[in-house]
Amino acid sequence: MEGSAEEFMKYRSPLVSRYASKEMAYNFSDKKKFTTWRKLWILLAKAEKALGLPITDAQIQEMESHAGDIDFAMAAEEERKLRHDVMAHVHTFAHCCPAAAPIIHLGATSCYVGDNTDLILLRDGFDILLPKLARVIDRLANFAEKYADLPTLGFTHYQPAQLTTVGKRACLWLQDLAMDMRNLQRARDDLRFRGVKGTTGTQASFLQLFQGDHDKVEELDRMVTEMAGFKKAYLVTGQTYSRKVDVDCLSSLASLGATVHKICTDIRLLANLKEIEEPFEKEQIGSSAMPYKRNPMRAERCCSLARHLVALMADPLQTASVQWLERTLDDSANRRISLPESFLTADIILSTLQNITEGLVVYPKVIERHIRHELPFMATENIIMAMVKAGGNRQDCHEKIRVLSQEAAAVVKQEGGDNDLLARVQRDPYFTPILGQLDALLEPKTFIGRAPQQVARFLSEEIRPLLEPYKSKMDVKIELEL
């Protein structure tokens, strides 16, 4: 473990210390947050200078030379005195930029740096997540294609049902992930910049700075928005951008959490049946007491964190609903937790799920054995149709099959034996006309309908085009440290 002994004497969020990727952990770090504040102050000064305010090149150059030079100890001390985080960093920045000190934060309110930085972090967070989600979809699409025609028992109510294929089941997972991909992309693309709006969103301070020139105030807003990398700014805000924006962003992540929980629960259920397993390292230990166990710990981790991701959705909903008039500060402490934790959690889940989907193990012989146990019951309709074609009476045949099925079911449920319906049919003289057809009637691939064709069309028309923008980012593999 890295770090000093003192570091282990206080709580550390496992989202960062144990799980999250370096890029997502940095995205919500103090370093990125406060350097972004400084960059925003520089952008504001540049735009104000371009529009005629008395700001010099030397002042801007001084600010730029110290953009990443943050004295965090000084900032913390200033905040202890001032009880205001933004002004603490204004003073800290001014300390290393004495010539620029008079124009730092000129005309702005705290939310100029606070809210605009949050929007940048949300945008950049989505930019980290989207390629990871694309890789999960890609790996799962390859899996679906490989097993598109491998018959397997379908389950409804977690009871054996009509056959499907391993690949078709994976497409059900893929369909939900594709919806999440579109939701995340839309939430990211819908983000706008808060821009320069002033204390209550009226831009009054900037109108005063520019002596009533409305055009210059609008141009200032446009310039800063463009320099910050956004195409649009919100035309109206209170002191903050609407907290409904946070609802929109986190709802897409919570929905992703629901998808991942469902996928990983399915994998856990299939692992219990020994049909599919997640990757298992050579020296990995499944249980401290039971050395033979191969627990689906990655899928379990995803389910555990997915519940947290879904639960975090309550925070922005509550926050948006209780913002009074132009703004109240009871959003701040909550958002410091809920926004980063949602992205960190989604990041961890996607990294883990990519690792799972890159190494899913399928056991066709186990799947085949399970099919053999259930298929005779499912084939009864085919047997009846074959008998009718051979000259039999549908009702008589139905009754014969019903009696034999009940007897076979009793063997399975009451005696713990195998399903012997097929043997009973073979021994009954009534079915002599179709005995030569039984193998063909019980061929599993005749029970999977159009599953392989559905897989091929779905991957071709919906999944591969969705992944096209991320082709250059597909080669990254995930090695989990824990």
XYZ file of C-alpha atoms in Angstrom, residues 19-473:
455
model
C -11.360 0.832 -6.970
C -11.488 3.892 -9.230
C -9.309 4.498 -12.279
C -6.600 7.140 -12.059
C -8.256 9.295 -14.708
C -11.631 9.417 -12.977
C -10.051 9.940 -9.545
C -8.075 12.863 -10.989
C -11.158 14.298 -12.699
C -12.727 14.969 -9.297
C -9.494 15.815 -7.478
C -8.775 19.110 -5.737
C -5.900 19.652 -8.162
C -8.151 19.574 -11.220
C -10.936 21.499 -9.508
C -8.820 24.424 -8.398
C -6.624 24.598 -11.501
C -9.886 24.765 -13.464
C -10.991 27.667 -11.255
C -7.789 29.461 -12.163
C -8.191 28.712 -15.855
C -11.704 30.156 -15.694
C -10.411 33.337 -14.054
C -7.836 33.586 -16.877
C -10.521 33.086 -19.550
C -12.670 35.756 -17.940
C -9.761 38.217 -17.822
C -8.848 37.530 -21.455
C -12.415 38.119 -22.634
C -12.820 41.240 -20.494
C -9.544 42.636 -21.885
C -10.597 41.846 -25.474
C -13.818 43.769 -24.897
C -12.047 46.873 -23.618
C -11.580 46.589 -19.866
C -8.210 47.884 -18.557
C -6.463 44.525 -18.154
C -2.876 44.115 -19.353
C -1.096 41.291 -21.149
C 1.366 41.186 -18.262
C -1.437 40.494 -15.770
C -2.792 37.656 -17.895
C 0.700 36.197 -18.433
C 1.293 36.310 -14.686
C -1.945 34.420 -14.055
C -1.124 31.843 -16.745
C 2.353 31.219 -15.325
C 0.830 30.335 -11.941
C -2.274 28.447 -13.136
C -1.053 25.120 -11.730
C 1.002 26.532 -8.877
C -1.490 26.078 -6.030
C -0.464 26.440 -2.399
C -3.098 24.166 -0.870
C -1.914 24.855 2.689
C -2.361 28.595 2.183
C -5.777 28.064 0.621
C -6.860 25.927 3.585
C -5.666 28.566 6.036
C -7.464 31.307 4.102
C -10.670 29.269 4.117
C -10.400 28.764 7.896
C -10.266 32.554 8.275
C -12.765 33.584 5.600
C -15.189 30.631 5.760
C -15.510 30.936 1.988
C -13.775 28.516 -0.357
C -13.855 30.674 -3.487
C -12.509 33.799 -1.789
C -9.846 31.666 -0.106
C -8.596 30.641 -3.544
C -8.935 34.177 -4.926
C -6.588 35.337 -2.158
C -4.231 32.393 -2.686
C -4.059 33.064 -6.432
C -3.600 36.775 -5.828
C -0.698 36.062 -3.467
C 1.360 34.551 -6.297
C -0.008 37.015 -8.885
C 0.333 40.432 -7.203
C 0.103 42.401 -10.448
C -3.071 40.562 -11.487
C -4.628 40.604 -8.014
C -6.951 43.577 -8.712
C -8.629 41.907 -11.711
C -8.941 38.277 -10.569
C -12.644 37.304 -10.368
C -13.636 40.725 -11.762
C -17.437 41.015 -11.935
C -17.929 37.336 -11.129
C -19.772 35.480 -8.409
C -18.611 32.255 -6.739
C -20.744 30.170 -9.061
C -18.790 31.483 -12.035
C -15.953 29.191 -11.018
C -17.944 26.696 -8.925
C -20.757 25.821 -11.296
C -18.779 26.173 -14.509
C -16.111 23.882 -13.117
C -18.761 21.337 -12.139
C -20.094 21.387 -15.700
C -16.577 20.831 -17.051
C -16.043 17.928 -14.649
C -19.390 16.376 -15.616
C -18.534 16.684 -19.301
C -15.054 15.239 -18.802
C -16.498 12.483 -16.605
C -18.815 11.409 -19.402
C -15.859 11.495 -21.801
C -14.073 8.995 -19.544
C -17.119 6.737 -19.156
C -18.320 6.562 -22.760
C -15.266 4.750 -24.226
C -15.351 2.330 -21.276
C -19.007 1.567 -21.901
C -18.238 1.162 -25.615
C -15.553 -1.423 -24.791
C -17.954 -3.386 -22.584
C -20.508 -3.401 -25.409
C -17.823 -4.449 -27.904
C -16.644 -7.378 -25.756
C -20.174 -8.526 -25.114
C -21.057 -8.201 -28.799
C -18.124 -10.473 -29.673
C -19.368 -12.942 -27.069
C -22.910 -12.816 -28.480
C -21.640 -13.399 -32.002
C -19.497 -16.357 -30.936
C -22.375 -18.103 -29.152
C -25.221 -16.899 -31.383
C -26.386 -20.458 -32.171
C -25.440 -22.309 -28.971
C -28.773 -23.559 -27.550
C -29.403 -23.024 -23.842
C -32.364 -23.236 -21.515
C -34.377 -20.077 -21.307
C -35.806 -19.164 -17.922
C -38.987 -17.341 -16.999
C -39.757 -16.934 -13.290
C -36.352 -18.669 -12.971
C -38.076 -21.832 -14.135
C -36.942 -23.686 -17.276
C -38.721 -22.373 -20.352
C -38.372 -22.560 -24.140
C -34.812 -22.715 -25.438
C -32.894 -19.612 -26.475
C -29.186 -19.281 -27.268
C -26.286 -18.052 -25.176
C -25.698 -15.298 -27.724
C -29.331 -14.212 -27.825
C -29.378 -13.863 -24.037
C -26.263 -11.679 -24.266
C -28.139 -9.489 -26.752
C -30.758 -8.781 -24.085
C -27.917 -7.402 -21.964
C -26.519 -5.517 -24.934
C -29.843 -3.886 -25.706
C -29.955 -2.317 -22.252
C -26.317 -1.219 -22.463
C -26.982 0.364 -25.852
C -29.816 2.367 -24.297
C -27.399 3.478 -21.578
C -24.850 4.474 -24.210
C -27.372 6.703 -25.917
C -28.527 8.131 -22.579
C -24.996 8.995 -21.462
C -24.156 10.528 -24.832
C -27.328 12.615 -24.807
C -26.746 13.789 -21.220
C -23.182 14.738 -22.136
C -24.194 16.547 -25.330
C -27.030 18.401 -23.583
C -24.625 19.976 -21.087
C -24.211 23.713 -21.513
C -21.954 26.221 -19.820
C -23.289 28.440 -17.042
C -21.187 31.226 -18.475
C -20.906 34.683 -16.913
C -24.246 35.477 -15.333
C -23.535 37.317 -12.065
C -24.991 36.951 -8.625
C -28.605 36.141 -9.436
C -28.185 35.378 -13.114
C -29.068 38.860 -14.410
C -25.507 39.835 -15.466
C -25.982 43.134 -13.647
C -22.345 43.338 -12.486
C -21.046 42.856 -16.013
C -23.521 45.377 -17.408
C -22.073 47.861 -14.921
C -18.485 46.953 -15.881
C -19.279 47.611 -19.533
C -21.233 50.805 -18.784
C -24.594 49.518 -19.938
C -23.374 47.920 -23.183
C -25.626 44.858 -23.526
C -23.855 43.655 -26.657
C -20.516 43.473 -24.875
C -22.036 41.536 -21.980
C -23.515 39.011 -24.395
C -20.227 38.795 -26.278
C -18.365 38.240 -22.994
C -20.670 35.314 -22.186
C -20.205 33.874 -25.684
C -16.407 34.242 -25.673
C -15.861 32.621 -22.289
C -18.257 29.798 -23.164
C -16.407 29.100 -26.401
C -12.948 29.273 -24.801
C -14.115 26.793 -22.155
C -14.970 24.293 -24.886
C -18.765 24.532 -24.858
C -20.964 25.260 -27.862
C -23.756 26.845 -25.842
C -24.420 28.470 -22.483
C -27.690 28.378 -20.582
C -29.555 31.534 -21.569
C -31.139 31.884 -18.133
C -29.838 30.852 -14.728
C -30.365 31.849 -11.144
C -27.184 32.104 -9.153
C -26.544 28.496 -10.213
C -27.380 26.486 -13.272
C -30.597 24.515 -12.738
C -30.008 21.528 -10.480
C -32.243 19.597 -12.866
C -29.081 19.282 -14.960
C -27.569 17.147 -12.185
C -30.744 15.062 -12.151
C -30.399 14.497 -15.880
C -26.748 13.441 -15.625
C -27.068 11.186 -12.596
C -30.266 9.557 -13.839
C -28.364 8.267 -16.868
C -25.728 6.817 -14.531
C -28.318 5.315 -12.184
C -30.005 3.693 -15.173
C -26.637 2.232 -16.156
C -26.366 0.900 -12.611
C -29.700 -0.899 -12.980
C -28.526 -2.465 -16.248
C -25.242 -3.678 -14.791
C -26.981 -5.106 -11.725
C -29.310 -7.133 -13.945
C -26.447 -8.410 -16.152
C -24.254 -9.388 -13.228
C -27.145 -11.012 -11.370
C -27.772 -13.137 -14.467
C -24.095 -14.107 -14.550
C -24.227 -15.047 -10.866
C -27.304 -17.219 -11.449
C -25.657 -18.923 -14.419
C -22.479 -19.434 -12.381
C -24.576 -21.306 -9.820
C -25.754 -23.570 -12.650
C -22.091 -23.927 -13.754
C -23.065 -22.872 -17.282
C -21.062 -19.626 -17.368
C -18.307 -18.269 -15.143
C -16.509 -14.973 -14.882
C -12.696 -15.055 -15.206
C -10.942 -16.779 -12.321
C -7.238 -16.176 -11.709
C -4.854 -19.095 -11.298
C -4.044 -18.225 -7.680
C -7.392 -16.632 -6.779
C -9.062 -17.920 -3.592
C -12.838 -18.276 -3.661
C -13.389 -19.029 0.019
C -11.147 -19.059 3.092
C -13.010 -22.125 4.399
C -14.000 -23.962 1.202
C -11.008 -24.238 -1.153
C -13.021 -25.704 -4.034
C -15.240 -22.625 -4.451
C -15.110 -20.311 -7.474
C -17.238 -17.392 -6.336
C -18.399 -14.772 -8.881
C -16.750 -11.997 -6.874
C -16.420 -9.533 -9.767
C -20.114 -9.788 -10.619
C -20.924 -9.497 -6.931
C -18.800 -6.347 -6.704
C -20.646 -4.864 -9.664
C -24.010 -5.612 -8.044
C -22.886 -4.120 -4.746
C -21.646 -0.891 -6.335
C -24.591 -0.723 -8.752
C -26.953 -0.533 -5.784
C -24.970 2.441 -4.507
C -25.094 4.095 -7.921
C -28.865 3.678 -8.136
C -29.311 4.945 -4.572
C -27.301 8.126 -5.309
C -30.061 9.196 -7.711
C -32.141 10.318 -4.738
C -29.667 13.104 -3.939
C -30.018 15.316 -7.039
C -33.784 14.781 -7.074
C -34.066 16.022 -3.498
C -31.615 18.853 -4.122
C -33.404 20.121 -7.231
C -36.740 20.041 -5.438
C -35.625 22.148 -2.454
C -33.716 24.948 -4.189
C -35.476 28.149 -3.177
C -35.967 30.947 -5.688
C -32.595 31.931 -7.224
C -30.549 29.567 -5.037
C -29.944 28.141 -1.566
C -26.624 26.768 -0.345
C -28.027 23.483 0.954
C -27.129 22.008 -2.425
C -23.377 22.414 -1.932
C -22.336 19.802 0.625
C -24.601 17.192 -0.953
C -23.262 17.784 -4.454
C -19.653 17.518 -3.261
C -20.507 13.883 -2.478
C -23.186 12.782 -4.926
C -21.677 14.081 -8.186
C -18.165 12.627 -7.811
C -19.391 9.405 -6.218
C -21.804 8.725 -9.077
C -19.087 9.043 -11.697
C -16.492 7.200 -9.631
C -18.923 4.348 -9.020
C -19.943 4.127 -12.674
C -16.263 4.131 -13.631
C -15.468 1.227 -11.303
C -18.475 -0.780 -12.480
C -17.573 -0.399 -16.150
C -13.921 -1.322 -15.588
C -14.971 -4.428 -13.689
C -17.628 -5.380 -16.229
C -15.120 -5.026 -19.065
C -12.827 -7.421 -17.221
C -15.720 -9.872 -16.828
C -16.852 -9.680 -20.444
C -13.310 -10.124 -21.747
C -12.989 -13.459 -19.975
C -16.441 -15.036 -19.689
C -16.145 -18.832 -19.705
C -18.935 -20.968 -21.213
C -19.385 -24.672 -20.438
C -21.340 -26.144 -23.403
C -21.432 -29.674 -21.968
C -23.092 -28.483 -18.767
C -25.575 -26.470 -20.812
C -26.254 -29.533 -22.962
C -26.884 -31.697 -19.892
C -29.399 -29.185 -18.536
C -31.152 -29.133 -21.896
C -31.361 -32.935 -21.929
C -33.042 -32.881 -18.523
C -35.775 -30.500 -19.659
C -36.101 -30.916 -23.410
C -38.288 -34.040 -23.362
C -41.044 -32.030 -21.665
C -40.622 -29.188 -24.171
C -40.704 -31.619 -27.098
C -44.120 -33.033 -26.227
C -45.922 -30.741 -28.673
C -43.562 -31.820 -31.460
C -44.199 -35.478 -30.578
C -47.955 -34.935 -30.694
C -47.737 -33.240 -34.112
C -45.568 -36.064 -35.474
C -48.079 -38.676 -34.247
C -50.973 -36.835 -35.865
C -49.057 -36.724 -39.160
C -48.516 -40.489 -38.792
C -52.288 -41.007 -38.512
C -52.829 -40.707 -34.748
C -55.604 -38.868 -32.890
C -54.483 -35.599 -31.339
C -56.559 -35.997 -28.146
C -55.512 -39.609 -27.570
C -51.862 -38.693 -28.059
C -52.171 -35.701 -25.727
C -53.543 -37.923 -22.967
C -50.774 -40.490 -23.455
C -48.119 -37.782 -23.262
C -49.771 -36.170 -20.226
C -49.716 -39.429 -18.241
C -46.134 -40.264 -19.202
C -44.984 -36.700 -18.421
C -46.516 -36.826 -14.947
C -44.796 -40.152 -14.276
C -41.433 -38.766 -15.467
C -41.904 -35.632 -13.382
C -42.517 -37.765 -10.301
C -39.213 -39.546 -10.892
C -37.407 -36.194 -11.106
C -39.100 -34.487 -8.158
C -39.869 -37.309 -5.743
C -37.048 -39.756 -6.424
C -34.328 -37.315 -7.530
C -33.839 -39.244 -10.756
C -33.248 -38.086 -14.308
C -36.002 -37.139 -16.690
C -36.932 -40.490 -18.317
C -39.869 -39.274 -20.418
C -38.113 -40.153 -23.653
C -37.465 -43.722 -22.469
C -41.136 -44.051 -21.490
C -42.211 -42.866 -24.931
C -39.855 -45.372 -26.561
C -41.265 -48.238 -24.470
C -44.906 -47.411 -25.220
C -46.146 -49.308 -28.339
C -48.500 -46.398 -29.098
C -45.544 -44.317 -30.321
C -44.028 -47.001 -32.563
C -44.877 -45.051 -35.775
C -42.527 -42.166 -34.839
C -39.687 -43.870 -32.953
C -37.345 -43.230 -35.875
C -38.082 -39.494 -35.693
C -37.401 -38.986 -31.982
C -33.760 -37.893 -32.353
C -34.725 -35.277 -34.920
C -37.700 -34.146 -32.804
C -35.337 -33.641 -29.855
C -32.545 -31.789 -31.689
C -31.996 -28.641 -29.541
C -31.338 -26.348 -32.491
C -34.875 -26.947 -33.760
C -36.149 -25.230 -30.584
C -34.237 -21.940 -30.786
C -36.424 -20.293 -33.399
C -34.776 -17.310 -35.093
C -32.365 -16.561 -32.256
C -29.184 -16.747 -34.405
C -30.723 -14.562 -37.097
C -31.912 -12.054 -34.489
C -28.400 -11.872 -33.019
C -26.813 -11.243 -36.429
C -29.267 -8.516 -37.376
C -29.167 -6.834 -33.962
C -25.370 -6.679 -33.880
C -25.186 -5.453 -37.472
C -27.902 -2.803 -37.342
C -27.793 -1.517 -33.787
C -24.565 -2.387 -31.997
C -21.725 -2.075 -34.514
C -22.836 1.385 -35.754
C -23.099 2.565 -32.141
C -19.463 1.635 -31.555
C -18.081 3.244 -34.712
C -17.037 6.553 -33.028
C -14.967 4.605 -30.477
C -13.018 2.302 -32.816
C -9.695 3.914 -31.929
C -10.252 3.279 -28.207
